[in-house]
mmCIF file of C-alpha atoms and ligand atoms in Angstrom:
data_model
loop_
_atom_site.group_PDB
_atom_site.id
_atom_site.type_symbol
_atom_site.label_atom_id
_atom_site.label_comp_id
_atom_site.label_asym_id
_atom_site.label_seq_id
_atom_site.Cartn_x
_atom_site.Cartn_y
_atom_site.Cartn_z
ATOM 1 C CA UNK A 1 -10.793 5.642 18.362
ATOM 2 C CA UNK A 2 -11.611 1.963 17.961
ATOM 3 C CA UNK A 3 -11.955 0.160 14.642
ATOM 4 C CA UNK A 4 -15.747 0.375 14.577
ATOM 5 C CA UNK A 5 -15.573 4.134 14.852
ATOM 6 C CA UNK A 6 -12.873 4.191 12.190
ATOM 7 C CA UNK A 7 -15.159 2.449 9.724
ATOM 8 C CA UNK A 8 -17.963 4.987 10.038
ATOM 9 C CA UNK A 9 -15.919 7.944 8.871
ATOM 10 C CA UNK A 10 -18.270 8.283 5.905
ATOM 11 C CA UNK A 11 -21.088 9.420 8.155
ATOM 12 C CA UNK A 12 -19.197 12.116 10.032
ATOM 13 C CA UNK A 13 -20.340 15.681 9.386
ATOM 14 C CA UNK A 14 -17.966 18.022 7.547
ATOM 15 C CA UNK A 15 -15.317 19.341 9.873
ATOM 16 C CA UNK A 16 -12.546 21.763 9.015
ATOM 17 C CA UNK A 17 -9.085 20.284 9.469
ATOM 18 C CA UNK A 18 -7.770 23.346 11.343
ATOM 19 C CA UNK A 19 -7.341 22.510 15.012
ATOM 20 C CA UNK A 20 -8.986 19.124 14.490
ATOM 21 C CA UNK A 21 -7.042 16.040 13.595
ATOM 22 C CA UNK A 22 -10.026 14.244 12.014
ATOM 23 C CA UNK A 23 -10.674 14.636 8.316
ATOM 24 C CA UNK A 24 -14.224 14.534 7.026
ATOM 25 C CA UNK A 25 -14.914 13.046 3.620
ATOM 26 C CA UNK A 26 -16.249 16.460 2.611
ATOM 27 C CA UNK A 27 -13.019 18.207 3.589
ATOM 28 C CA UNK A 28 -11.058 15.775 1.420
ATOM 29 C CA UNK A 29 -13.567 16.136 -1.384
ATOM 30 C CA UNK A 30 -12.959 19.913 -1.097
ATOM 31 C CA UNK A 31 -9.237 19.253 -1.645
ATOM 32 C CA UNK A 32 -10.120 17.333 -4.826
ATOM 33 C CA UNK A 33 -12.243 20.267 -5.962
ATOM 34 C CA UNK A 34 -9.334 22.733 -5.733
ATOM 35 C CA UNK A 35 -7.735 23.816 -8.980
ATOM 36 C CA UNK A 36 -5.031 21.243 -9.747
ATOM 37 C CA UNK A 37 -2.172 23.720 -9.317
ATOM 38 C CA UNK A 38 -3.485 24.912 -5.954
ATOM 39 C CA UNK A 39 -3.808 21.339 -4.698
ATOM 40 C CA UNK A 40 -0.292 20.442 -5.807
ATOM 41 C CA UNK A 41 1.112 23.614 -4.276
ATOM 42 C CA UNK A 42 -0.494 22.765 -0.948
ATOM 43 C CA UNK A 43 0.747 19.182 -1.110
ATOM 44 C CA UNK A 44 4.284 20.416 -1.883
ATOM 45 C CA UNK A 45 4.200 22.801 1.065
ATOM 46 C CA UNK A 46 3.164 20.016 3.438
ATOM 47 C CA UNK A 47 5.693 17.645 1.908
ATOM 48 C CA UNK A 48 8.578 20.094 2.311
ATOM 49 C CA UNK A 49 7.716 20.722 5.966
ATOM 50 C CA UNK A 50 8.345 17.075 6.768
ATOM 51 C CA UNK A 51 10.576 15.489 4.117
ATOM 52 C CA UNK A 52 13.448 16.081 1.764
ATOM 53 C CA UNK A 53 11.366 16.699 -1.400
ATOM 54 C CA UNK A 54 13.912 14.961 -3.615
ATOM 55 C CA UNK A 55 14.325 11.750 -1.618
ATOM 56 C CA UNK A 56 12.396 8.636 -2.606
ATOM 57 C CA UNK A 57 12.363 5.512 -0.443
ATOM 58 C CA UNK A 58 12.610 2.211 -2.366
ATOM 59 C CA UNK A 59 10.985 -1.066 -1.306
ATOM 60 C CA UNK A 60 11.318 -4.315 -3.236
ATOM 61 C CA UNK A 61 8.497 -6.859 -3.270
ATOM 62 C CA UNK A 62 8.740 -10.621 -3.431
ATOM 63 C CA UNK A 63 5.889 -13.093 -3.618
ATOM 64 C CA UNK A 64 6.928 -15.814 -1.153
ATOM 65 C CA UNK A 65 3.701 -17.783 -1.634
ATOM 66 C CA UNK A 66 1.873 -17.277 -4.888
ATOM 67 C CA UNK A 67 -1.689 -18.127 -5.940
ATOM 68 C CA UNK A 68 -4.445 -20.395 -4.685
ATOM 69 C CA UNK A 69 -5.879 -17.871 -2.203
ATOM 70 C CA UNK A 70 -9.262 -18.661 -0.605
ATOM 71 C CA UNK A 71 -10.394 -15.024 -0.820
ATOM 72 C CA UNK A 72 -12.437 -13.452 -3.611
ATOM 73 C CA UNK A 73 -10.893 -9.953 -3.891
ATOM 74 C CA UNK A 74 -12.195 -8.741 -7.237
ATOM 75 C CA UNK A 75 -8.929 -7.209 -8.389
ATOM 76 C CA UNK A 76 -6.553 -10.024 -7.504
ATOM 77 C CA UNK A 77 -4.837 -12.521 -9.800
ATOM 78 C CA UNK A 78 -4.163 -14.851 -6.872
ATOM 79 C CA UNK A 79 -7.684 -15.792 -5.846
ATOM 80 C CA UNK A 80 -8.339 -19.515 -6.355
ATOM 81 C CA UNK A 81 -11.827 -18.522 -7.511
ATOM 82 C CA UNK A 82 -10.570 -16.868 -10.711
ATOM 83 C CA UNK A 83 -8.975 -18.099 -13.849
ATOM 84 C CA UNK A 84 -6.249 -15.507 -14.224
ATOM 85 C CA UNK A 85 -3.473 -17.910 -15.217
ATOM 86 C CA UNK A 86 -1.667 -17.595 -11.867
ATOM 87 C CA UNK A 87 -1.127 -21.065 -10.402
ATOM 88 C CA UNK A 88 -0.823 -22.041 -6.769
ATOM 89 C CA UNK A 89 2.809 -22.472 -5.724
ATOM 90 C CA UNK A 90 4.367 -23.704 -2.484
ATOM 91 C CA UNK A 91 6.153 -21.371 -0.055
ATOM 92 C CA UNK A 92 9.438 -20.205 -1.548
ATOM 93 C CA UNK A 93 12.560 -21.806 -0.038
ATOM 94 C CA UNK A 94 14.399 -19.458 2.319
ATOM 95 C CA UNK A 95 17.632 -19.474 0.288
ATOM 96 C CA UNK A 96 15.777 -18.090 -2.699
ATOM 97 C CA UNK A 97 14.168 -15.401 -0.540
ATOM 98 C CA UNK A 98 17.527 -14.348 0.895
ATOM 99 C CA UNK A 99 19.138 -14.272 -2.566
ATOM 100 C CA UNK A 100 16.333 -12.003 -3.807
ATOM 101 C CA UNK A 101 16.670 -9.749 -0.775
ATOM 102 C CA UNK A 102 20.439 -9.455 -1.224
ATOM 103 C CA UNK A 103 20.006 -8.550 -4.895
ATOM 104 C CA UNK A 104 17.369 -5.931 -3.984
ATOM 105 C CA UNK A 105 19.673 -4.391 -1.366
ATOM 106 C CA UNK A 106 22.556 -4.304 -3.831
ATOM 107 C CA UNK A 107 20.355 -2.398 -6.300
ATOM 108 C CA UNK A 108 19.455 0.246 -3.711
ATOM 109 C CA UNK A 109 16.284 -0.968 -1.990
ATOM 110 C CA UNK A 110 16.147 -0.227 1.740
ATOM 111 C CA UNK A 111 13.075 -2.328 2.541
ATOM 112 C CA UNK A 112 12.116 -5.836 1.478
ATOM 113 C CA UNK A 113 8.421 -6.710 1.444
ATOM 114 C CA UNK A 114 7.374 -10.366 1.340
ATOM 115 C CA UNK A 115 3.831 -11.145 0.227
ATOM 116 C CA UNK A 116 1.762 -14.298 0.608
ATOM 117 C CA UNK A 117 -1.544 -15.167 -1.059
ATOM 118 C CA UNK A 118 -3.278 -16.173 2.134
ATOM 119 C CA UNK A 119 -6.494 -15.153 3.882
ATOM 120 C CA UNK A 120 -4.124 -15.228 6.826
ATOM 121 C CA UNK A 121 -1.259 -17.460 7.970
ATOM 122 C CA UNK A 122 -2.050 -20.751 9.714
ATOM 123 C CA UNK A 123 0.199 -21.484 12.692
ATOM 124 C CA UNK A 124 2.378 -23.820 10.603
ATOM 125 C CA UNK A 125 2.711 -21.134 7.909
ATOM 126 C CA UNK A 126 4.195 -18.574 10.239
ATOM 127 C CA UNK A 127 7.434 -20.324 11.250
ATOM 128 C CA UNK A 128 9.092 -20.190 7.800
ATOM 129 C CA UNK A 129 8.083 -16.537 7.484
ATOM 130 C CA UNK A 130 9.668 -15.751 10.863
ATOM 131 C CA UNK A 131 12.925 -17.289 9.595
ATOM 132 C CA UNK A 132 12.713 -15.167 6.444
ATOM 133 C CA UNK A 133 12.223 -11.996 8.496
ATOM 134 C CA UNK A 134 15.256 -12.842 10.661
ATOM 135 C CA UNK A 135 17.483 -13.574 7.648
ATOM 136 C CA UNK A 136 16.403 -10.506 5.636
ATOM 137 C CA UNK A 137 16.914 -8.295 8.672
ATOM 138 C CA UNK A 138 20.497 -9.599 8.966
ATOM 139 C CA UNK A 139 21.192 -8.134 5.517
ATOM 140 C CA UNK A 140 20.563 -4.664 6.947
ATOM 141 C CA UNK A 141 17.230 -4.249 5.179
ATOM 142 C CA UNK A 142 14.000 -3.070 6.746
ATOM 143 C CA UNK A 143 11.503 -5.919 6.730
ATOM 144 C CA UNK A 144 7.864 -5.916 5.707
ATOM 145 C CA UNK A 145 5.411 -8.778 5.236
ATOM 146 C CA UNK A 146 1.870 -8.911 3.904
ATOM 147 C CA UNK A 147 0.222 -12.177 4.897
ATOM 148 C CA UNK A 148 -3.457 -11.322 5.268
ATOM 149 C CA UNK A 149 -5.417 -11.344 8.517
ATOM 150 C CA UNK A 150 -3.573 -12.191 11.734
ATOM 151 C CA UNK A 151 -4.774 -14.266 14.675
ATOM 152 C CA UNK A 152 -4.046 -13.437 18.323
ATOM 153 C CA UNK A 153 -0.344 -13.721 19.115
ATOM 154 C CA UNK A 154 0.913 -13.801 15.523
ATOM 155 C CA UNK A 155 1.803 -10.102 15.385
ATOM 156 C CA UNK A 156 3.892 -10.491 18.544
ATOM 157 C CA UNK A 157 5.801 -13.400 16.990
ATOM 158 C CA UNK A 158 6.516 -11.302 13.901
ATOM 159 C CA UNK A 159 7.665 -8.399 16.059
ATOM 160 C CA UNK A 160 10.008 -10.701 18.014
ATOM 161 C CA UNK A 161 11.510 -11.936 14.742
ATOM 162 C CA UNK A 162 12.441 -8.338 13.892
ATOM 163 C CA UNK A 163 9.598 -7.277 11.609
ATOM 164 C CA UNK A 164 9.528 -3.529 10.960
ATOM 165 C CA UNK A 165 6.318 -3.107 8.872
ATOM 166 C CA UNK A 166 3.143 -5.080 8.237
ATOM 167 C CA UNK A 167 1.276 -4.265 5.020
ATOM 168 C CA UNK A 168 -2.477 -4.693 5.168
ATOM 169 C CA UNK A 169 -4.481 -2.432 2.884
ATOM 170 C CA UNK A 170 -8.001 -1.153 3.469
ATOM 171 C CA UNK A 171 -8.096 -1.242 -0.337
ATOM 172 C CA UNK A 172 -11.155 0.924 -1.045
ATOM 173 C CA UNK A 173 -13.885 3.023 0.579
ATOM 174 C CA UNK A 174 -16.127 1.497 3.278
ATOM 175 C CA UNK A 175 -19.053 1.729 0.851
ATOM 176 C CA UNK A 176 -17.250 0.059 -2.043
ATOM 177 C CA UNK A 177 -15.599 -2.647 0.067
ATOM 178 C CA UNK A 178 -18.412 -5.243 -0.049
ATOM 179 C CA UNK A 179 -18.779 -4.716 -3.802
ATOM 180 C CA UNK A 180 -15.156 -5.744 -4.341
ATOM 181 C CA UNK A 181 -14.582 -8.330 -1.590
ATOM 182 C CA UNK A 182 -17.134 -10.780 -0.195
ATOM 183 C CA UNK A 183 -15.050 -13.201 1.886
ATOM 184 C CA UNK A 184 -13.936 -10.745 4.557
ATOM 185 C CA UNK A 185 -14.957 -7.282 5.719
ATOM 186 C CA UNK A 186 -13.272 -3.953 6.201
ATOM 187 C CA UNK A 187 -13.784 -4.437 9.929
ATOM 188 C CA UNK A 188 -11.757 -7.685 9.740
ATOM 189 C CA UNK A 189 -8.951 -5.725 8.093
ATOM 190 C CA UNK A 190 -9.110 -2.964 10.729
ATOM 191 C CA UNK A 191 -8.906 -5.569 13.482
ATOM 192 C CA UNK A 192 -5.671 -6.946 12.041
ATOM 193 C CA UNK A 193 -4.297 -3.408 11.771
ATOM 194 C CA UNK A 194 -5.078 -2.935 15.480
ATOM 195 C CA UNK A 195 -3.193 -6.141 16.325
ATOM 196 C CA UNK A 196 -0.184 -4.979 14.298
ATOM 197 C CA UNK A 197 -0.181 -1.573 15.984
ATOM 198 C CA UNK A 198 -0.560 -3.062 19.458
ATOM 199 C CA UNK A 199 2.395 -5.378 18.857
ATOM 200 C CA UNK A 200 4.571 -2.334 18.086
ATOM 201 C CA UNK A 201 5.005 -3.047 14.367
ATOM 202 C CA UNK A 202 4.810 -0.096 11.969
ATOM 203 C CA UNK A 203 1.709 -0.048 9.799
ATOM 204 C CA UNK A 204 1.711 0.018 6.006
ATOM 205 C CA UNK A 205 -1.845 0.473 4.737
ATOM 206 C CA UNK A 206 -3.343 2.062 1.677
ATOM 207 C CA UNK A 207 -5.541 1.096 -1.204
ATOM 208 C CA UNK A 208 -6.306 0.858 -4.871
ATOM 209 C CA UNK A 209 -7.630 3.551 -7.197
ATOM 210 C CA UNK A 210 -9.768 2.507 -10.157
ATOM 211 C CA UNK A 211 -12.229 -0.002 -8.710
ATOM 212 C CA UNK A 212 -15.392 1.972 -9.434
ATOM 213 C CA UNK A 213 -15.139 3.917 -6.188
ATOM 214 C CA UNK A 214 -15.532 7.372 -7.756
ATOM 215 C CA UNK A 215 -14.057 10.556 -6.395
ATOM 216 C CA UNK A 216 -16.133 10.417 -3.212
ATOM 217 C CA UNK A 217 -14.978 6.865 -2.618
ATOM 218 C CA UNK A 218 -11.364 7.926 -2.956
ATOM 219 C CA UNK A 219 -12.016 10.736 -0.450
ATOM 220 C CA UNK A 220 -13.636 8.226 1.924
ATOM 221 C CA UNK A 221 -10.712 5.822 1.620
ATOM 222 C CA UNK A 222 -8.195 8.577 2.406
ATOM 223 C CA UNK A 223 -10.341 9.748 5.347
ATOM 224 C CA UNK A 224 -10.430 6.214 6.729
ATOM 225 C CA UNK A 225 -6.620 6.047 6.671
ATOM 226 C CA UNK A 226 -5.986 9.590 7.891
ATOM 227 C CA UNK A 227 -8.443 9.241 10.796
ATOM 228 C CA UNK A 228 -6.817 6.154 12.276
ATOM 229 C CA UNK A 229 -5.712 6.853 15.840
ATOM 230 C CA UNK A 230 -2.174 6.715 14.503
ATOM 231 C CA UNK A 231 -2.181 6.983 10.701
ATOM 232 C CA UNK A 232 -0.118 4.353 8.856
ATOM 233 C CA UNK A 233 3.587 5.193 8.635
ATOM 234 C CA UNK A 234 3.475 3.967 5.045
ATOM 235 C CA UNK A 235 0.559 4.514 2.658
ATOM 236 C CA UNK A 236 0.687 2.624 -0.653
ATOM 237 C CA UNK A 237 -1.568 4.098 -3.318
ATOM 238 C CA UNK A 238 -2.013 1.511 -6.060
ATOM 239 C CA UNK A 239 -3.492 2.121 -9.480
ATOM 240 C CA UNK A 240 -5.519 -0.981 -10.327
ATOM 241 C CA UNK A 241 -3.571 -3.364 -12.539
ATOM 242 C CA UNK A 242 -6.395 -4.888 -14.520
ATOM 243 C CA UNK A 243 -5.982 -8.645 -14.761
ATOM 244 C CA UNK A 244 -7.848 -10.759 -17.307
ATOM 245 C CA UNK A 245 -10.114 -13.265 -15.609
ATOM 246 C CA UNK A 246 -10.830 -11.022 -12.579
ATOM 247 C CA UNK A 247 -14.152 -9.206 -12.122
ATOM 248 C CA UNK A 248 -12.433 -5.836 -12.279
ATOM 249 C CA UNK A 249 -10.831 -6.400 -15.683
ATOM 250 C CA UNK A 250 -12.430 -3.750 -17.890
ATOM 251 C CA UNK A 251 -13.285 -1.382 -15.008
ATOM 252 C CA UNK A 252 -13.529 2.235 -16.078
ATOM 253 C CA UNK A 253 -10.102 3.875 -15.973
ATOM 254 C CA UNK A 254 -9.581 6.845 -13.673
ATOM 255 C CA UNK A 255 -8.406 10.165 -15.105
ATOM 256 C CA UNK A 256 -4.640 10.206 -14.330
ATOM 257 C CA UNK A 257 -5.020 13.697 -12.829
ATOM 258 C CA UNK A 258 -7.512 12.248 -10.328
ATOM 259 C CA UNK A 259 -4.902 9.639 -9.432
ATOM 260 C CA UNK A 260 -2.442 12.483 -8.763
ATOM 261 C CA UNK A 261 -5.114 14.275 -6.707
ATOM 262 C CA UNK A 262 -5.475 11.132 -4.557
ATOM 263 C CA UNK A 263 -1.735 11.140 -3.874
ATOM 264 C CA UNK A 264 -1.889 14.853 -2.981
ATOM 265 C CA UNK A 265 -4.795 14.253 -0.594
ATOM 266 C CA UNK A 266 -2.872 11.421 1.084
ATOM 267 C CA UNK A 267 0.133 13.712 1.490
ATOM 268 C CA UNK A 268 -1.885 16.605 2.949
ATOM 269 C CA UNK A 269 -3.927 14.471 5.349
ATOM 270 C CA UNK A 270 -1.017 12.253 6.454
ATOM 271 C CA UNK A 271 1.870 14.752 6.483
ATOM 272 C CA UNK A 272 4.480 12.576 8.175
ATOM 273 C CA UNK A 273 3.673 9.280 6.419
ATOM 274 C CA UNK A 274 5.549 7.882 3.476
ATOM 275 C CA UNK A 275 3.134 7.864 0.531
ATOM 276 C CA UNK A 276 4.065 5.124 -1.932
ATOM 277 C CA UNK A 277 3.363 5.354 -5.627
ATOM 278 C CA UNK A 278 2.664 1.627 -5.859
ATOM 279 C CA UNK A 279 1.146 -0.769 -8.423
ATOM 280 C CA UNK A 280 0.432 0.560 -11.889
ATOM 281 C CA UNK A 281 3.713 2.361 -12.563
ATOM 282 C CA UNK A 282 4.508 0.082 -15.506
ATOM 283 C CA UNK A 283 1.599 1.712 -17.352
ATOM 284 C CA UNK A 284 2.483 5.262 -16.292
ATOM 285 C CA UNK A 285 4.556 7.726 -18.256
ATOM 286 C CA UNK A 286 7.598 9.325 -16.660
ATOM 287 C CA UNK A 287 5.688 12.604 -16.709
ATOM 288 C CA UNK A 288 2.761 11.184 -14.733
ATOM 289 C CA UNK A 289 5.130 9.676 -12.174
ATOM 290 C CA UNK A 290 6.890 13.046 -11.854
ATOM 291 C CA UNK A 291 3.523 14.667 -11.087
ATOM 292 C CA UNK A 292 2.934 12.028 -8.397
ATOM 293 C CA UNK A 293 6.305 12.877 -6.811
ATOM 294 C CA UNK A 294 5.357 16.557 -7.026
ATOM 295 C CA UNK A 295 2.079 15.716 -5.256
ATOM 296 C CA UNK A 296 4.018 14.207 -2.361
ATOM 297 C CA UNK A 297 4.668 10.571 -3.210
ATOM 298 C CA UNK A 298 8.046 9.714 -1.679
ATOM 299 C CA UNK A 299 8.310 5.958 -1.994
ATOM 300 C CA UNK A 300 8.065 3.372 -4.772
ATOM 301 C CA UNK A 301 8.139 -0.365 -5.325
ATOM 302 C CA UNK A 302 11.477 -0.961 -6.981
ATOM 303 C CA UNK A 303 12.488 -3.935 -9.124
ATOM 304 C CA UNK A 304 11.029 -5.566 -12.214
ATOM 305 C CA UNK A 305 8.293 -7.539 -10.478
ATOM 306 C CA UNK A 306 5.460 -6.687 -8.080
ATOM 307 C CA UNK A 307 3.764 -9.913 -6.909
ATOM 308 C CA UNK A 308 2.415 -11.442 -10.120
ATOM 309 C CA UNK A 309 2.705 -8.488 -12.518
ATOM 310 C CA UNK A 310 5.469 -6.378 -13.980
ATOM 311 C CA UNK A 311 6.940 -3.212 -12.519
ATOM 312 C CA UNK A 312 9.365 -0.885 -14.340
ATOM 313 C CA UNK A 313 12.953 -2.185 -14.473
ATOM 314 C CA UNK A 314 15.358 -0.692 -11.928
ATOM 315 C CA UNK A 315 17.311 0.818 -14.848
ATOM 316 C CA UNK A 316 14.280 2.773 -16.024
ATOM 317 C CA UNK A 317 13.727 4.065 -12.475
ATOM 318 C CA UNK A 318 17.393 5.006 -12.141
ATOM 319 C CA UNK A 319 17.126 6.977 -15.375
ATOM 320 C CA UNK A 320 13.958 8.689 -14.168
ATOM 321 C CA UNK A 321 15.576 9.583 -10.833
ATOM 322 C CA UNK A 322 18.544 11.062 -12.715
ATOM 323 C CA UNK A 323 16.295 13.103 -15.032
ATOM 324 C CA UNK A 324 14.382 14.491 -12.028
ATOM 325 C CA UNK A 325 17.347 14.950 -9.658
ATOM 326 C CA UNK A 326 15.831 12.476 -7.211
ATOM 327 C CA UNK A 327 17.832 10.276 -4.870
ATOM 328 C CA UNK A 328 17.177 7.339 -2.565
ATOM 329 C CA UNK A 329 15.980 7.911 0.989
HETATM 330 N N1 SAM B 401 -3.169 -11.716 0.846
HETATM 331 C C1 SAM B 401 -2.667 -10.584 1.525
HETATM 332 C C2 SAM B 401 -3.681 -9.464 1.619
HETATM 333 O O1 SAM B 401 -4.676 -9.497 0.926
HETATM 334 O O2 SAM B 401 -3.438 -8.547 2.399
HETATM 335 C C3 SAM B 401 -1.380 -10.048 0.924
HETATM 336 C C4 SAM B 401 -1.222 -9.965 -0.559
HETATM 337 S S1 SAM B 401 -2.359 -8.893 -1.427
HETATM 338 C C5 SAM B 401 -1.943 -9.291 -3.068
HETATM 339 C C6 SAM B 401 -1.697 -7.275 -1.080
HETATM 340 C C7 SAM B 401 -2.320 -6.066 -1.723
HETATM 341 O O3 SAM B 401 -1.948 -5.991 -3.095
HETATM 342 C C8 SAM B 401 -3.822 -5.977 -1.772
HETATM 343 O O4 SAM B 401 -4.383 -5.550 -0.563
HETATM 344 C C9 SAM B 401 -4.037 -4.947 -2.864
HETATM 345 O O5 SAM B 401 -4.093 -3.645 -2.336
HETATM 346 C C10 SAM B 401 -2.814 -5.089 -3.736
HETATM 347 N N2 SAM B 401 -3.171 -5.617 -5.060
HETATM 348 C C11 SAM B 401 -3.451 -6.897 -5.366
HETATM 349 N N3 SAM B 401 -3.783 -7.036 -6.653
HETATM 350 C C12 SAM B 401 -3.716 -5.785 -7.195
HETATM 351 C C13 SAM B 401 -3.955 -5.277 -8.508
HETATM 352 N N4 SAM B 401 -4.350 -6.069 -9.493
HETATM 353 N N5 SAM B 401 -3.774 -3.966 -8.719
HETATM 354 C C14 SAM B 401 -3.388 -3.151 -7.700
HETATM 355 N N6 SAM B 401 -3.141 -3.586 -6.455
HETATM 356 C C15 SAM B 401 -3.320 -4.885 -6.193
HETATM 357 C C1 DTB B 402 0.575 -2.856 -2.022
HETATM 358 O O1 DTB B 402 -0.130 -1.928 -1.629
HETATM 359 N N1 DTB B 402 0.787 -3.143 -3.291
HETATM 360 C C2 DTB B 402 1.641 -4.305 -3.431
HETATM 361 C C3 DTB B 402 1.986 -4.649 -1.971
HETATM 362 N N2 DTB B 402 1.216 -3.696 -1.228
HETATM 363 C C4 DTB B 402 1.852 -6.003 -1.468
HETATM 364 C C5 DTB B 402 1.074 -5.380 -4.258
HETATM 365 C C6 DTB B 402 0.683 -4.931 -5.653
HETATM 366 C C7 DTB B 402 0.228 -6.116 -6.435
HETATM 367 C C8 DTB B 402 -0.063 -5.768 -7.861
HETATM 368 C C9 DTB B 402 -0.587 -6.915 -8.625
HETATM 369 C C10 DTB B 402 0.307 -8.098 -8.690
HETATM 370 O O2 DTB B 402 1.519 -7.984 -9.007
HETATM 371 O O3 DTB B 402 -0.203 -9.216 -8.504
HETATM 372 FE FE1 SF4 B 403 -5.947 -13.339 -1.418
HETATM 373 FE FE2 SF4 B 403 -4.745 -11.045 -0.741
HETATM 374 FE FE3 SF4 B 403 -5.385 -11.562 -3.322
HETATM 375 FE FE4 SF4 B 403 -7.329 -11.061 -1.566
HETATM 376 S S1 SF4 B 403 -5.688 -9.633 -2.198
HETATM 377 S S2 SF4 B 403 -7.297 -12.738 -3.086
HETATM 378 S S3 SF4 B 403 -6.506 -11.988 0.305
HETATM 379 S S4 SF4 B 403 -3.916 -12.642 -2.081
#
């Protein structure tokens, strides 16, 4: 399947998943329509076939280049077009990156994800990132970067430096995409994902819940991910962190049970992928997070900071893991 076909998932007729690896939006919508307990039971069954149900992978994020981004993503604090109070900063010096990575490893993270507020890296931007990947890898951590759209040859350079994962989210449903982002298209994003895959880097791609997409939009977003020729190895499901000064501040909040349903649908449709309970945990109760783990989430962002917003402290997560009998993966 090429990227153009991937982006027209919405228009596929309903198809039962049995014996067919493609998921229609209707089939995912039917999962959402199940009684909550039935959906969670199914998600647990799938989860237990493929993973230790009590193991949670931990990734730590670091913003290596904050603010001043040319893009207009309606949820993001880092767009230069918004007044969200996040200022443009230069690329972080490598020593600081390595010190952060070492501290993350010592606290139990197994992957270190470095994020840059770029539309995509210019050639001169890539070299310092390649050095960061090499140095972080030497610490025994898995490496991940999220740098925006890649040009020809850049994915190969990242692969040669030892990059394990590239994060590049599809963010929302095909229909909702142009309502949230005007400076690039979903097709642009899918093209970068193809480059990453072709270079032999593992794909981390997911999206955000709570951007006016509705339940059908969430089903369409999950279908888009699940129907990729090879689904992403890592699927971050973010709950929108509403940021003052962005167009999506004040968006209608999603029923937390519908957030859990989205996690369950990701688990069922992408059985062997890690599903990450991502942004938004700082506003979630322990009980809601436990339901997300029950629904098949088996990865988190770990450490007190995401990119520009807060995440629960590692101590709070350690306490939650202990209360739930969870352990690191
Ligand atoms: N500029 C690169 C890009 O757009 O891919 C990398 C950084 S960007 C901040 C990475 C991802 O963070 C976005 O695709 C989006 O899914 C997520 N994100 C950004 N702001 C968010 C917010 N306020 N709430 C939830 N997720 C957010
Ligand atoms: C992803 O899906 N979520 C992370 C990571 N990939 C790069 C980013 C979340 C950002 C939340 C808002 C902020 O801290 O600026
Ligand atoms: Fe820029 Fe990425 Fe934020 Fe969009 S999500 S404004 S591309 S940093």
